C-alpha cells in the first residue's frame, strides 16, 4: 500500500447552511403568534426595526414624552371601566368561603384550608393525609377529620384522591343514586370500568340490566369537580389562510392582520457618524438584519400562498362540499406541484390553519393517506378521512345491544369496496375515540 502525504486542490459542490437560510427556514415554520413574538424580540434588539399593526401599537422610546392626541383622554375616561379584567373566584377561595357556616376548631380549620390550597386543577388532593398532618402540626386523626370536612363541601367529589373515591363521594351524597351503585364502585370498580359485568352480576346476584342502569348513572357524575374553576384563558386559533366560496368560485386570501408589519427606521438608518468605524459597522449589520428578516417574511408569504393554492386545487371538493370529500393527498404531491422540497412543505404547514366555509382546520388535515377501493370503473383510492366517516356512520347506526365488532366493520367496508384490514379499523376507531364493541354493548 502506497501512502503519501501532500496537499491537493479538490473542487466540490455542497449546500452550506448560511445564517440567512437558517433564518428563512425558522421564519417559515413559525405560526402567526410565534412570528409576531419573534418580530417583537428583534425590534427590541435592533433599533432600525419598527413594527406597526392595527392590533399592535408600538411607541418609539425617544418620543415617549409626547402629549396625548386631542380627544384621547376623553376616550380613555369613557372606556376605562371596560379595561377592568374579570375577577374569577378560585377553587380554594370558594371552598374556604363555605367553612364560615361550620363550627370548627382552629387547628381543623387550618388543616381544611391547607387541603384546599393543595388541590390540582381537577379538584383532586395532591398531598397525603400524613403529609398534611406534618405540615399543619396536627395528628393524623385530626387530618382525616379535616379531609372528611373538605370532601363534604361543594362541588361534590372535591378533595378525592382517586377517580374511584371521587365517584363514591358523589354517590354517597345523592339520595337518588341507583341501588348497588356504591357497592359496584367501591368493591368492583376495575371490573365495572372494564365492562366485565357478567362476573359481577354472578357474584352479586343481580341482572346485567341493573348494572347498565348504574353505568348510565355514573356517566352523569363529574370526574373532574374542580375543572370549572380553572382560570386559564381560552386559546384562540388564528388562521393563516382564508378560503371563500363565491357561488362556486373559490378564492384564497393570506391573513396578515395578526402579524405586525415591518419597516425600516429611517432616522437611525440615515445616521452617518463621521470617523466612528464601530458605529458604522453596527448600523450596517443591523440594516442587513432588517433586510434579511423582511426577505424571510416575504418568502414565507409566497410559500404559504403556493401551498394554499395547491391545496385548493387538489382538495376542491372539500372546499365546496365539506369534510366528507377529502381526497388522498401527500406532501410529496404538493411539493412536486409547486416545485419545492417536501421538507419545505412540511415546515410551511406546521402550526398553520386555514379558515374554510366549513370551519377552521390545520393545514395538515388536508394530507390524508390513500386506501385502495374497488369500483365498477376499476381500482381507485379513498382517503383515510372517508374511511373514518364510514366507520363512524356504521357505529352510529348499529344496534347497541349487538354492536359491530372490528371484523364485522371490515366485512361491511370490504363489501363497499374498501380494502382494509381489521388492524386498520381498530386504529381508526381509536383515533375517533370510539371504544371497542364489548364496551359499547348495552344491556336493556
XYZ file of N, CA and C in Angstrom, residues 140-254:
345
model
N -52.704 12.610 62.800
C -53.290 12.048 61.584
C -54.801 11.883 61.726
N -55.241 11.644 62.963
C -56.688 11.522 63.209
C -57.391 12.836 62.887
N -56.801 13.957 63.315
C -57.391 15.259 63.017
C -57.293 15.568 61.522
N -56.201 15.136 60.893
C -56.032 15.359 59.457
C -57.102 14.598 58.666
N -57.439 13.374 59.110
C -58.506 12.595 58.478
C -59.842 13.299 58.645
N -60.065 13.838 59.858
C -61.319 14.554 60.123
C -61.429 15.788 59.230
N -60.323 16.511 59.074
C -60.316 17.706 58.219
C -60.595 17.333 56.765
N -60.053 16.186 56.319
C -60.290 15.738 54.949
C -61.762 15.416 54.738
N -62.371 14.799 55.744
C -63.800 14.495 55.652
C -64.626 15.765 55.504
N -64.237 16.821 56.212
C -64.949 18.097 56.101
C -64.766 18.686 54.710
N -63.527 18.625 54.183
C -63.285 19.133 52.836
C -64.148 18.399 51.814
N -64.235 17.078 51.956
C -64.995 16.291 50.991
C -66.502 16.453 51.143
N -66.922 17.105 52.199
C -68.360 17.368 52.373
C -68.776 18.686 51.715
N -67.803 19.448 51.236
C -68.086 20.745 50.613
C -68.495 20.571 49.157
N -69.003 21.640 48.591
C -69.355 21.656 47.164
C -68.193 22.213 46.359
N -68.021 21.753 45.124
C -68.806 20.750 44.399
C -68.533 19.333 44.886
N -69.540 18.484 44.793
C -69.414 17.111 45.264
C -68.293 16.391 44.537
N -67.485 15.665 45.299
C -66.362 14.931 44.725
C -65.034 15.628 44.933
N -65.084 16.843 45.476
C -63.853 17.597 45.682
C -63.014 16.964 46.788
N -61.694 17.034 46.652
C -60.811 16.506 47.681
C -60.568 15.015 47.586
N -61.019 14.384 46.514
C -60.791 12.940 46.350
C -59.333 12.683 45.990
N -58.886 11.456 46.295
C -57.506 11.094 45.974
C -57.414 10.159 44.777
N -58.558 9.810 44.220
C -58.593 8.961 43.025
C -59.949 9.129 42.366
N -60.068 8.662 41.129
C -61.347 8.721 40.433
C -62.389 7.897 41.174
N -61.998 6.750 41.664
C -62.925 5.880 42.390
C -63.500 6.612 43.601
N -62.638 7.254 44.388
C -63.110 7.971 45.574
C -63.972 9.161 45.183
N -63.628 9.831 44.083
C -64.409 10.967 43.606
C -65.842 10.549 43.278
N -65.997 9.417 42.595
C -67.328 8.924 42.242
C -68.091 8.478 43.481
N -67.387 7.837 44.411
C -68.045 7.368 45.641
C -68.584 8.528 46.464
N -67.821 9.601 46.568
C -68.284 10.776 47.332
C -69.587 11.290 46.741
N -69.653 11.351 45.424
C -70.870 11.863 44.774
C -72.044 10.905 44.951
N -71.768 9.605 44.880
C -72.839 8.609 45.038
C -73.413 8.659 46.452
N -72.533 8.743 47.446
C -72.981 8.757 48.845
C -73.806 9.994 49.168
N -73.552 11.079 48.466
C -74.290 12.322 48.746
C -75.573 12.444 47.942
N -75.821 11.476 47.061
C -77.010 11.534 46.199
C -78.053 10.538 46.680
N -79.156 11.025 47.255
C -80.193 10.101 47.743
C -80.899 9.339 46.621
N -80.753 9.833 45.375
C -81.420 9.183 44.242
C -80.502 8.250 43.465
N -79.315 7.983 44.011
C -78.385 7.071 43.332
C -79.019 5.680 43.243
N -78.868 4.988 42.117
C -79.485 3.659 41.969
C -78.878 2.650 42.939
N -79.646 1.636 43.261
C -79.160 0.587 44.137
C -77.946 -0.111 43.546
N -77.089 -0.572 44.399
C -75.849 -1.265 44.029
C -74.768 -0.329 43.472
N -75.061 0.962 43.287
C -74.063 1.875 42.714
C -72.841 1.971 43.617
N -73.085 2.173 44.927
C -71.964 2.317 45.856
C -71.152 1.022 45.928
N -71.829 -0.104 45.957
C -71.136 -1.384 46.060
C -70.325 -1.674 44.799
N -70.880 -1.373 43.652
C -70.175 -1.632 42.395
C -68.898 -0.792 42.295
N -68.980 0.479 42.693
C -67.815 1.365 42.574
C -66.788 1.080 43.668
N -67.246 0.744 44.866
C -66.305 0.535 45.977
C -65.625 -0.835 45.921
N -66.334 -1.866 45.473
C -65.787 -3.217 45.556
C -65.448 -3.834 44.203
N -66.013 -3.317 43.119
C -65.800 -3.939 41.800
C -65.461 -2.879 40.747
N -64.722 -1.855 41.154
C -64.511 -0.695 40.285
C -63.812 -1.056 38.970
N -62.709 -1.787 39.037
C -61.952 -2.094 37.825
C -62.742 -2.978 36.862
N -63.376 -4.025 37.400
C -64.182 -4.897 36.533
C -65.366 -4.134 35.950
N -65.936 -3.217 36.740
C -67.057 -2.398 36.273
C -66.595 -1.491 35.136
N -65.431 -0.850 35.316
C -64.911 0.052 34.287
C -64.528 -0.702 33.019
N -64.014 -1.928 33.166
C -63.619 -2.743 32.016
C -64.801 -3.473 31.396
N -65.964 -3.249 31.947
C -67.219 -3.836 31.488
C -67.213 -5.368 31.555
N -66.552 -5.884 32.582
C -66.604 -7.326 32.841
C -67.787 -7.582 33.770
N -68.961 -7.388 33.210
C -70.174 -7.329 34.026
C -70.756 -8.704 34.345
N -70.521 -9.672 33.518
C -71.144 -10.986 33.767
C -70.638 -11.583 35.077
N -69.338 -11.441 35.316
C -68.781 -11.940 36.577
C -69.339 -11.187 37.774
N -69.504 -9.859 37.653
C -70.062 -9.051 38.739
C -71.505 -9.461 39.006
N -72.267 -9.627 37.924
C -73.682 -9.996 38.063
C -73.836 -11.326 38.796
N -72.933 -12.247 38.508
C -72.993 -13.560 39.165
C -72.632 -13.450 40.645
N -71.611 -12.657 40.958
C -71.184 -12.504 42.357
C -72.259 -11.835 43.198
N -72.881 -10.790 42.647
C -73.857 -10.014 43.421
C -75.284 -10.500 43.227
N -75.465 -11.459 42.322
C -76.797 -11.991 42.035
C -77.743 -10.872 41.597
N -77.278 -10.093 40.649
C -78.115 -9.035 40.076
C -78.083 -9.178 38.558
N -79.001 -8.500 37.881
C -79.096 -8.621 36.422
C -78.144 -7.647 35.738
N -77.821 -7.958 34.489
C -76.985 -7.068 33.694
C -77.683 -5.740 33.444
N -79.037 -5.772 33.414
C -79.788 -4.542 33.212
C -79.606 -3.579 34.396
N -79.512 -4.121 35.619
C -79.283 -3.275 36.793
C -77.899 -2.631 36.737
N -76.908 -3.404 36.304
C -75.553 -2.845 36.169
C -75.533 -1.772 35.087
N -76.313 -1.984 34.010
C -76.390 -0.977 32.949
C -76.962 0.328 33.481
N -77.982 0.239 34.357
C -78.569 1.455 34.934
C -77.541 2.199 35.789
N -76.736 1.443 36.539
C -75.682 2.076 37.343
C -74.663 2.746 36.417
N -74.317 2.070 35.320
C -73.358 2.631 34.369
C -73.871 3.939 33.776
N -75.145 3.952 33.396
C -75.740 5.180 32.849
C -75.717 6.294 33.891
N -75.963 5.945 35.144
C -75.950 6.942 36.213
C -74.542 7.484 36.435
N -73.552 6.602 36.452
C -72.162 7.027 36.687
C -71.700 7.981 35.584
N -72.213 7.796 34.365
C -71.846 8.695 33.266
C -72.305 10.121 33.527
N -73.288 10.306 34.412
C -73.782 11.653 34.714
C -72.956 12.337 35.806
N -72.083 11.599 36.495
C -71.269 12.183 37.555
C -70.099 12.963 36.970
N -69.502 13.804 37.786
C -68.408 14.671 37.324
C -67.056 14.108 37.769
N -66.258 13.599 36.844
C -64.951 13.041 37.228
C -63.903 14.116 37.504
N -64.218 15.380 37.191
C -63.280 16.485 37.403
C -64.006 17.645 38.079
N -64.360 17.495 39.346
C -65.195 18.505 40.012
C -64.559 19.877 40.143
N -63.239 19.975 40.042
C -62.590 21.277 40.173
C -62.341 21.987 38.862
N -62.672 21.349 37.745
C -62.319 21.908 36.438
C -63.061 23.200 36.129
N -64.225 23.396 36.742
C -64.997 24.612 36.482
C -64.345 25.870 37.030
N -63.317 25.703 37.863
C -62.656 26.860 38.472
C -61.310 27.154 37.831
N -60.970 26.436 36.753
C -59.694 26.676 36.088
C -59.691 28.079 35.496
N -58.649 28.833 35.778
C -58.580 30.237 35.375
C -57.798 30.444 34.091
N -57.489 29.356 33.381
C -56.721 29.506 32.146
C -57.531 30.272 31.110
N -56.873 31.155 30.411
C -57.535 31.885 29.342
C -57.714 30.972 28.133
N -58.833 31.147 27.409
C -59.047 30.301 26.231
C -57.984 30.571 25.174
N -57.571 29.503 24.488
C -56.590 29.628 23.428
C -57.330 29.778 22.091
N -57.024 30.868 21.392
C -57.700 31.139 20.131
C -56.814 30.723 18.961
N -57.451 30.140 17.963
C -56.741 29.746 16.753
C -56.804 30.901 15.756
N -55.658 31.308 15.275
C -55.581 32.379 14.291
C -55.282 31.755 12.929
N -56.208 31.834 11.967
C -55.947 31.238 10.648
C -54.887 32.026 9.889
N -54.098 31.322 9.107
C -53.086 31.952 8.261
C -53.606 32.146 6.839
N -54.527 31.279 6.437
C -55.121 31.365 5.111
C -56.639 31.360 5.230
N -57.286 32.004 4.292
C -58.753 32.094 4.298
C -59.272 31.722 2.918
N -60.243 30.816 2.898
C -60.873 30.403 1.634
C -62.338 30.827 1.657
N -62.766 31.513 0.606
C -64.170 31.926 0.484
C -64.763 31.320 -0.783
N -66.027 30.951 -0.664
C -66.750 30.364 -1.785
C -67.754 31.383 -2.303
N -67.478 31.945 -3.459
C -68.375 32.913 -4.079
C -69.109 32.228 -5.234
N -70.277 31.654 -4.900
C -71.110 30.980 -5.905
C -70.323 29.953 -6.710
N -69.556 29.107 -5.977
C -68.807 28.046 -6.635
C -67.414 28.440 -7.061
N -67.100 29.738 -6.948
C -65.755 30.207 -7.274
C -64.959 30.370 -5.985
N -63.910 29.592 -5.843
C -63.110 29.605 -4.613
C -62.010 30.661 -4.703
N -61.874 31.433 -3.629
C -60.846 32.464 -3.576
C -60.001 32.272 -2.320
N -58.689 32.454 -2.465
C -57.741 32.244 -1.377
C -57.133 33.576 -0.950
N -57.087 33.788 0.374
C -56.514 35.015 0.917
C -55.483 34.658 1.991
N -54.461 35.491 2.089
C -53.476 35.366 3.158
C -53.884 36.297 4.292
